[in-house]
Amino acid sequence: MEFAIIALLLLVVVWVVHTRRTLCELSDNVSTAMSQVCLQLSARFRALTALRELAKFHGLPVPADYALPHVDARSTPAQVLAQEQQLAAALHSLVDEAQTVPAMLADPAYRRCVEAADCYSRMIFTSSMIYNDSVSRLNHALQRMPTRLIAGALGFSVREYLELAPDAPVRTLSPQTQAS
């Protein structure tokens, strides 16, 4: 009888350790995916900064320095979304201002900056899909029985999804330039 109880306790301990390791791996995947989203946000910020410097070079009035995105692997999806919206608004504002300066539109550096910002926007969207897939896997694991019985005690909880929409490409050319 004692042997059966010890064997049962040993099985429970092995199961708890295995479950914890599995949940840790899934949680790490979510953190890694969020880090990737944050990395892409930082890259888009650098493209915006380069575009801002180019606008200053061409004499456009530019707002004060933009704040570097304050997001990391521990950030919430709402914080990431707010940073992405702030970067998108600033980028669209600069591009709209650039439409009034033909010399800036003709500058190859302008096209490279805007194309880089568009590329990073697509990468952010792709990274957000990877993040959401990782969150989905973790959340499903947390909802399965019997894992759900011990997940809270082990310090794991359901994560939120990142609701980013693919950003529309930024206009790089004026209608007159496109016709040429």
PDB file of C-alpha atoms in Angstrom:
ATOM      1  CA  MET A   1       0.000   0.000   0.000  1.00  0.00           C
ATOM      2  CA  GLU A   2       2.797   2.445   0.926  1.00  0.00           C
ATOM      3  CA  PHE A   3       4.552   1.590  -2.317  1.00  0.00           C
ATOM      4  CA  ALA A   4       1.418   2.498  -4.317  1.00  0.00           C
ATOM      5  CA  ILE A   5       1.095   5.833  -2.521  1.00  0.00           C
ATOM      6  CA  ILE A   6       4.784   6.646  -3.074  1.00  0.00           C
ATOM      7  CA  ALA A   7       4.491   5.647  -6.745  1.00  0.00           C
ATOM      8  CA  LEU A   8       1.362   7.803  -7.143  1.00  0.00           C
ATOM      9  CA  LEU A   9       3.056  10.792  -5.471  1.00  0.00           C
ATOM     10  CA  LEU A  10       6.097  10.301  -7.670  1.00  0.00           C
ATOM     11  CA  LEU A  11       3.879  10.285 -10.782  1.00  0.00           C
ATOM     12  CA  VAL A  12       2.149  13.474  -9.634  1.00  0.00           C
ATOM     13  CA  VAL A  13       5.493  15.185  -9.004  1.00  0.00           C
ATOM     14  CA  VAL A  14       6.814  14.108 -12.420  1.00  0.00           C
ATOM     15  CA  TRP A  15       3.613  15.345 -14.062  1.00  0.00           C
ATOM     16  CA  VAL A  16       3.801  18.722 -12.257  1.00  0.00           C
ATOM     17  CA  VAL A  17       7.456  19.174 -13.243  1.00  0.00           C
ATOM     18  CA  HIS A  18       6.710  18.223 -16.847  1.00  0.00           C
ATOM     19  CA  THR A  19       3.707  20.557 -16.979  1.00  0.00           C
ATOM     20  CA  ARG A  20       5.717  23.417 -15.509  1.00  0.00           C
ATOM     21  CA  ARG A  21       8.516  22.912 -18.039  1.00  0.00           C
ATOM     22  CA  THR A  22       6.009  22.807 -20.892  1.00  0.00           C
ATOM     23  CA  LEU A  23       4.263  25.980 -19.715  1.00  0.00           C
ATOM     24  CA  CYS A  24       7.636  27.712 -19.199  1.00  0.00           C
ATOM     25  CA  GLU A  25       8.608  26.876 -22.764  1.00  0.00           C
ATOM     26  CA  LEU A  26       5.309  28.174 -24.127  1.00  0.00           C
ATOM     27  CA  SER A  27       5.588  31.329 -22.013  1.00  0.00           C
ATOM     28  CA  ASP A  28       9.155  31.871 -23.230  1.00  0.00           C
ATOM     29  CA  ASN A  29       7.918  31.553 -26.812  1.00  0.00           C
ATOM     30  CA  VAL A  30       5.388  34.329 -26.119  1.00  0.00           C
ATOM     31  CA  SER A  31       8.109  36.539 -24.613  1.00  0.00           C
ATOM     32  CA  THR A  32      10.424  35.881 -27.557  1.00  0.00           C
ATOM     33  CA  ALA A  33       7.671  36.753 -30.014  1.00  0.00           C
ATOM     34  CA  MET A  34       6.925  39.983 -28.130  1.00  0.00           C
ATOM     35  CA  SER A  35      10.645  40.816 -28.192  1.00  0.00           C
ATOM     36  CA  GLN A  36      10.581  40.387 -31.962  1.00  0.00           C
ATOM     37  CA  VAL A  37       7.613  42.763 -32.269  1.00  0.00           C
ATOM     38  CA  CYS A  38       9.472  45.295 -30.106  1.00  0.00           C
ATOM     39  CA  LEU A  39      12.607  44.930 -32.214  1.00  0.00           C
ATOM     40  CA  GLN A  40      10.600  45.690 -35.358  1.00  0.00           C
ATOM     41  CA  LEU A  41       9.019  48.713 -33.641  1.00  0.00           C
ATOM     42  CA  SER A  42      12.495  50.016 -32.809  1.00  0.00           C
ATOM     43  CA  ALA A  43      13.604  49.526 -36.408  1.00  0.00           C
ATOM     44  CA  ARG A  44      10.540  51.397 -37.660  1.00  0.00           C
ATOM     45  CA  PHE A  45      11.349  54.157 -35.202  1.00  0.00           C
ATOM     46  CA  ARG A  46      14.860  54.421 -36.677  1.00  0.00           C
ATOM     47  CA  ALA A  47      13.367  54.714 -40.187  1.00  0.00           C
ATOM     48  CA  LEU A  48      11.061  57.461 -38.899  1.00  0.00           C
ATOM     49  CA  THR A  49      14.029  59.249 -37.316  1.00  0.00           C
ATOM     50  CA  ALA A  50      15.943  59.104 -40.614  1.00  0.00           C
ATOM     51  CA  LEU A  51      12.891  60.479 -42.447  1.00  0.00           C
ATOM     52  CA  ARG A  52      12.605  63.240 -39.856  1.00  0.00           C
ATOM     53  CA  GLU A  53      16.249  64.216 -40.387  1.00  0.00           C
ATOM     54  CA  LEU A  54      15.710  64.222 -44.140  1.00  0.00           C
ATOM     55  CA  ALA A  55      12.668  66.466 -43.700  1.00  0.00           C
ATOM     56  CA  LYS A  56      14.746  68.895 -41.614  1.00  0.00           C
ATOM     57  CA  PHE A  57      17.423  68.860 -44.336  1.00  0.00           C
ATOM     58  CA  HIS A  58      14.780  69.865 -46.921  1.00  0.00           C
ATOM     59  CA  GLY A  59      13.496  72.668 -44.691  1.00  0.00           C
ATOM     60  CA  LEU A  60      10.267  71.127 -43.512  1.00  0.00           C
ATOM     61  CA  PRO A  61       9.017  72.042 -40.068  1.00  0.00           C
ATOM     62  CA  VAL A  62       9.281  68.911 -37.955  1.00  0.00           C
ATOM     63  CA  PRO A  63       7.975  68.309 -34.471  1.00  0.00           C
ATOM     64  CA  ALA A  64      10.304  67.780 -31.537  1.00  0.00           C
ATOM     65  CA  ASP A  65      12.136  64.496 -31.249  1.00  0.00           C
ATOM     66  CA  TYR A  66       9.936  61.468 -31.022  1.00  0.00           C
ATOM     67  CA  ALA A  67      10.264  59.245 -27.991  1.00  0.00           C
ATOM     68  CA  LEU A  68      11.863  55.862 -28.556  1.00  0.00           C
ATOM     69  CA  PRO A  69       9.243  53.156 -28.135  1.00  0.00           C
ATOM     70  CA  HIS A  70       9.180  52.041 -24.506  1.00  0.00           C
ATOM     71  CA  VAL A  71       8.175  48.457 -25.123  1.00  0.00           C
ATOM     72  CA  ASP A  72       9.938  45.202 -24.339  1.00  0.00           C
ATOM     73  CA  ALA A  73       9.177  41.514 -23.876  1.00  0.00           C
ATOM     74  CA  ARG A  74       7.149  42.289 -20.730  1.00  0.00           C
ATOM     75  CA  SER A  75       4.987  44.928 -22.442  1.00  0.00           C
ATOM     76  CA  THR A  76       1.281  44.431 -22.800  1.00  0.00           C
ATOM     77  CA  PRO A  77      -0.344  44.253 -26.226  1.00  0.00           C
ATOM     78  CA  ALA A  78      -2.090  47.568 -25.453  1.00  0.00           C
ATOM     79  CA  GLN A  79       1.280  49.272 -24.898  1.00  0.00           C
ATOM     80  CA  VAL A  80       2.639  47.856 -28.148  1.00  0.00           C
ATOM     81  CA  LEU A  81      -0.470  48.924 -30.048  1.00  0.00           C
ATOM     82  CA  ALA A  82      -0.229  52.456 -28.641  1.00  0.00           C
ATOM     83  CA  GLN A  83       3.425  52.720 -29.729  1.00  0.00           C
ATOM     84  CA  GLU A  84       2.642  51.380 -33.204  1.00  0.00           C
ATOM     85  CA  GLN A  85      -0.211  53.866 -33.633  1.00  0.00           C
ATOM     86  CA  GLN A  86       2.020  56.715 -32.473  1.00  0.00           C
ATOM     87  CA  LEU A  87       4.750  55.742 -34.940  1.00  0.00           C
ATOM     88  CA  ALA A  88       2.251  55.327 -37.794  1.00  0.00           C
ATOM     89  CA  ALA A  89       0.689  58.734 -37.123  1.00  0.00           C
ATOM     90  CA  ALA A  90       4.098  60.435 -37.028  1.00  0.00           C
ATOM     91  CA  LEU A  91       5.185  58.709 -40.227  1.00  0.00           C
ATOM     92  CA  HIS A  92       2.006  59.627 -42.087  1.00  0.00           C
ATOM     93  CA  SER A  93       2.308  63.224 -40.876  1.00  0.00           C
ATOM     94  CA  LEU A  94       5.874  63.486 -42.201  1.00  0.00           C
ATOM     95  CA  VAL A  95       4.923  61.910 -45.515  1.00  0.00           C
ATOM     96  CA  ASP A  96       1.979  64.298 -45.899  1.00  0.00           C
ATOM     97  CA  GLU A  97       4.310  67.250 -45.241  1.00  0.00           C
ATOM     98  CA  ALA A  98       6.800  65.875 -47.769  1.00  0.00           C
ATOM     99  CA  GLN A  99       4.141  65.980 -50.480  1.00  0.00           C
ATOM    100  CA  THR A 100       4.580  69.771 -50.525  1.00  0.00           C
ATOM    101  CA  VAL A 101       8.319  69.609 -51.270  1.00  0.00           C
ATOM    102  CA  PRO A 102       9.080  68.167 -54.727  1.00  0.00           C
ATOM    103  CA  ALA A 103      12.834  68.111 -54.028  1.00  0.00           C
ATOM    104  CA  MET A 104      12.280  65.823 -51.058  1.00  0.00           C
ATOM    105  CA  LEU A 105      10.027  63.523 -53.075  1.00  0.00           C
ATOM    106  CA  ALA A 106      12.736  63.283 -55.727  1.00  0.00           C
ATOM    107  CA  ASP A 107      15.439  62.471 -53.156  1.00  0.00           C
ATOM    108  CA  PRO A 108      16.369  58.749 -53.304  1.00  0.00           C
ATOM    109  CA  ALA A 109      16.972  58.809 -49.547  1.00  0.00           C
ATOM    110  CA  TYR A 110      13.312  59.753 -49.042  1.00  0.00           C
ATOM    111  CA  ARG A 111      12.164  56.742 -51.024  1.00  0.00           C
ATOM    112  CA  ARG A 112      14.528  54.444 -49.078  1.00  0.00           C
ATOM    113  CA  CYS A 113      13.306  55.779 -45.720  1.00  0.00           C
ATOM    114  CA  VAL A 114       9.644  55.357 -46.602  1.00  0.00           C
ATOM    115  CA  GLU A 115      10.223  51.911 -48.111  1.00  0.00           C
ATOM    116  CA  ALA A 116      12.106  50.891 -44.961  1.00  0.00           C
ATOM    117  CA  ALA A 117       9.246  52.154 -42.782  1.00  0.00           C
ATOM    118  CA  ASP A 118       6.752  50.198 -44.928  1.00  0.00           C
ATOM    119  CA  CYS A 119       8.922  47.090 -44.730  1.00  0.00           C
ATOM    120  CA  TYR A 120       9.172  47.341 -40.943  1.00  0.00           C
ATOM    121  CA  SER A 121       5.414  47.846 -40.755  1.00  0.00           C
ATOM    122  CA  ARG A 122       4.888  44.557 -42.588  1.00  0.00           C
ATOM    123  CA  MET A 123       7.458  42.889 -40.331  1.00  0.00           C
ATOM    124  CA  ILE A 124       5.624  44.190 -37.259  1.00  0.00           C
ATOM    125  CA  PHE A 125       2.403  42.699 -38.576  1.00  0.00           C
ATOM    126  CA  THR A 126       4.095  39.365 -39.308  1.00  0.00           C
ATOM    127  CA  SER A 127       5.729  39.350 -35.877  1.00  0.00           C
ATOM    128  CA  SER A 128       2.361  40.105 -34.281  1.00  0.00           C
ATOM    129  CA  MET A 129       0.884  37.054 -36.022  1.00  0.00           C
ATOM    130  CA  ILE A 130       3.720  34.924 -34.612  1.00  0.00           C
ATOM    131  CA  TYR A 131       3.080  36.449 -31.184  1.00  0.00           C
ATOM    132  CA  ASN A 132      -0.638  35.684 -31.432  1.00  0.00           C
ATOM    133  CA  ASP A 133       0.108  32.105 -32.466  1.00  0.00           C
ATOM    134  CA  SER A 134       2.387  31.710 -29.435  1.00  0.00           C
ATOM    135  CA  VAL A 135      -0.266  33.224 -27.163  1.00  0.00           C
ATOM    136  CA  SER A 136      -2.864  30.890 -28.642  1.00  0.00           C
ATOM    137  CA  ARG A 137      -0.702  27.848 -27.921  1.00  0.00           C
ATOM    138  CA  LEU A 138      -0.069  28.975 -24.343  1.00  0.00           C
ATOM    139  CA  ASN A 139      -3.697  29.856 -23.685  1.00  0.00           C
ATOM    140  CA  HIS A 140      -4.896  26.517 -25.067  1.00  0.00           C
ATOM    141  CA  ALA A 141      -2.405  24.660 -22.876  1.00  0.00           C
ATOM    142  CA  LEU A 142      -3.610  26.614 -19.842  1.00  0.00           C
ATOM    143  CA  GLN A 143      -7.234  25.724 -20.555  1.00  0.00           C
ATOM    144  CA  ARG A 144      -6.669  21.981 -20.911  1.00  0.00           C
ATOM    145  CA  MET A 145      -7.507  19.671 -18.066  1.00  0.00           C
ATOM    146  CA  PRO A 146      -5.718  18.781 -15.834  1.00  0.00           C
ATOM    147  CA  THR A 147      -3.172  21.548 -16.516  1.00  0.00           C
ATOM    148  CA  ARG A 148      -5.694  24.231 -15.670  1.00  0.00           C
ATOM    149  CA  LEU A 149      -5.876  22.829 -12.129  1.00  0.00           C
ATOM    150  CA  ILE A 150      -2.258  23.757 -11.339  1.00  0.00           C
ATOM    151  CA  ALA A 151      -1.422  26.523 -13.864  1.00  0.00           C
ATOM    152  CA  GLY A 152      -2.400  29.374 -11.545  1.00  0.00           C
ATOM    153  CA  ALA A 153      -0.453  27.872  -8.657  1.00  0.00           C
ATOM    154  CA  LEU A 154       2.591  27.620 -10.909  1.00  0.00           C
ATOM    155  CA  GLY A 155       2.295  31.331 -11.791  1.00  0.00           C
ATOM    156  CA  PHE A 156       0.906  31.074 -15.324  1.00  0.00           C
ATOM    157  CA  SER A 157      -2.096  32.977 -16.637  1.00  0.00           C
ATOM    158  CA  VAL A 158      -3.876  33.560 -19.918  1.00  0.00           C
ATOM    159  CA  ARG A 159      -2.225  36.204 -22.144  1.00  0.00           C
ATOM    160  CA  GLU A 160      -3.859  38.850 -24.322  1.00  0.00           C
ATOM    161  CA  TYR A 161      -3.693  38.848 -28.107  1.00  0.00           C
ATOM    162  CA  LEU A 162      -2.047  41.659 -30.061  1.00  0.00           C
ATOM    163  CA  GLU A 163      -4.644  43.241 -32.339  1.00  0.00           C
ATOM    164  CA  LEU A 164      -2.519  44.931 -35.009  1.00  0.00           C
ATOM    165  CA  ALA A 165      -3.935  45.548 -38.435  1.00  0.00           C
ATOM    166  CA  PRO A 166      -1.597  45.634 -41.421  1.00  0.00           C
ATOM    167  CA  ASP A 167      -0.731  49.286 -41.928  1.00  0.00           C
ATOM    168  CA  ALA A 168      -1.583  50.711 -45.312  1.00  0.00           C
ATOM    169  CA  PRO A 169       1.526  51.473 -47.380  1.00  0.00           C
ATOM    170  CA  VAL A 170       2.679  55.047 -47.117  1.00  0.00           C
ATOM    171  CA  ARG A 171       2.424  57.196 -50.243  1.00  0.00           C
ATOM    172  CA  THR A 172       5.936  57.744 -51.481  1.00  0.00           C
ATOM    173  CA  LEU A 173       5.201  59.722 -54.632  1.00  0.00           C
ATOM    174  CA  SER A 174       2.971  62.595 -55.532  1.00  0.00           C
ATOM    175  CA  PRO A 175       0.493  61.995 -58.389  1.00  0.00           C
ATOM    176  CA  GLN A 176       2.577  64.236 -60.682  1.00  0.00           C
ATOM    177  CA  THR A 177       5.734  62.201 -60.036  1.00  0.00           C
ATOM    178  CA  GLN A 178       3.950  58.894 -60.615  1.00  0.00           C
ATOM    179  CA  ALA A 179       2.744  60.044 -64.032  1.00  0.00           C
ATOM    180  CA  SER A 180       6.336  60.656 -65.252  1.00  0.00           C
TER     181      SER A 180
END
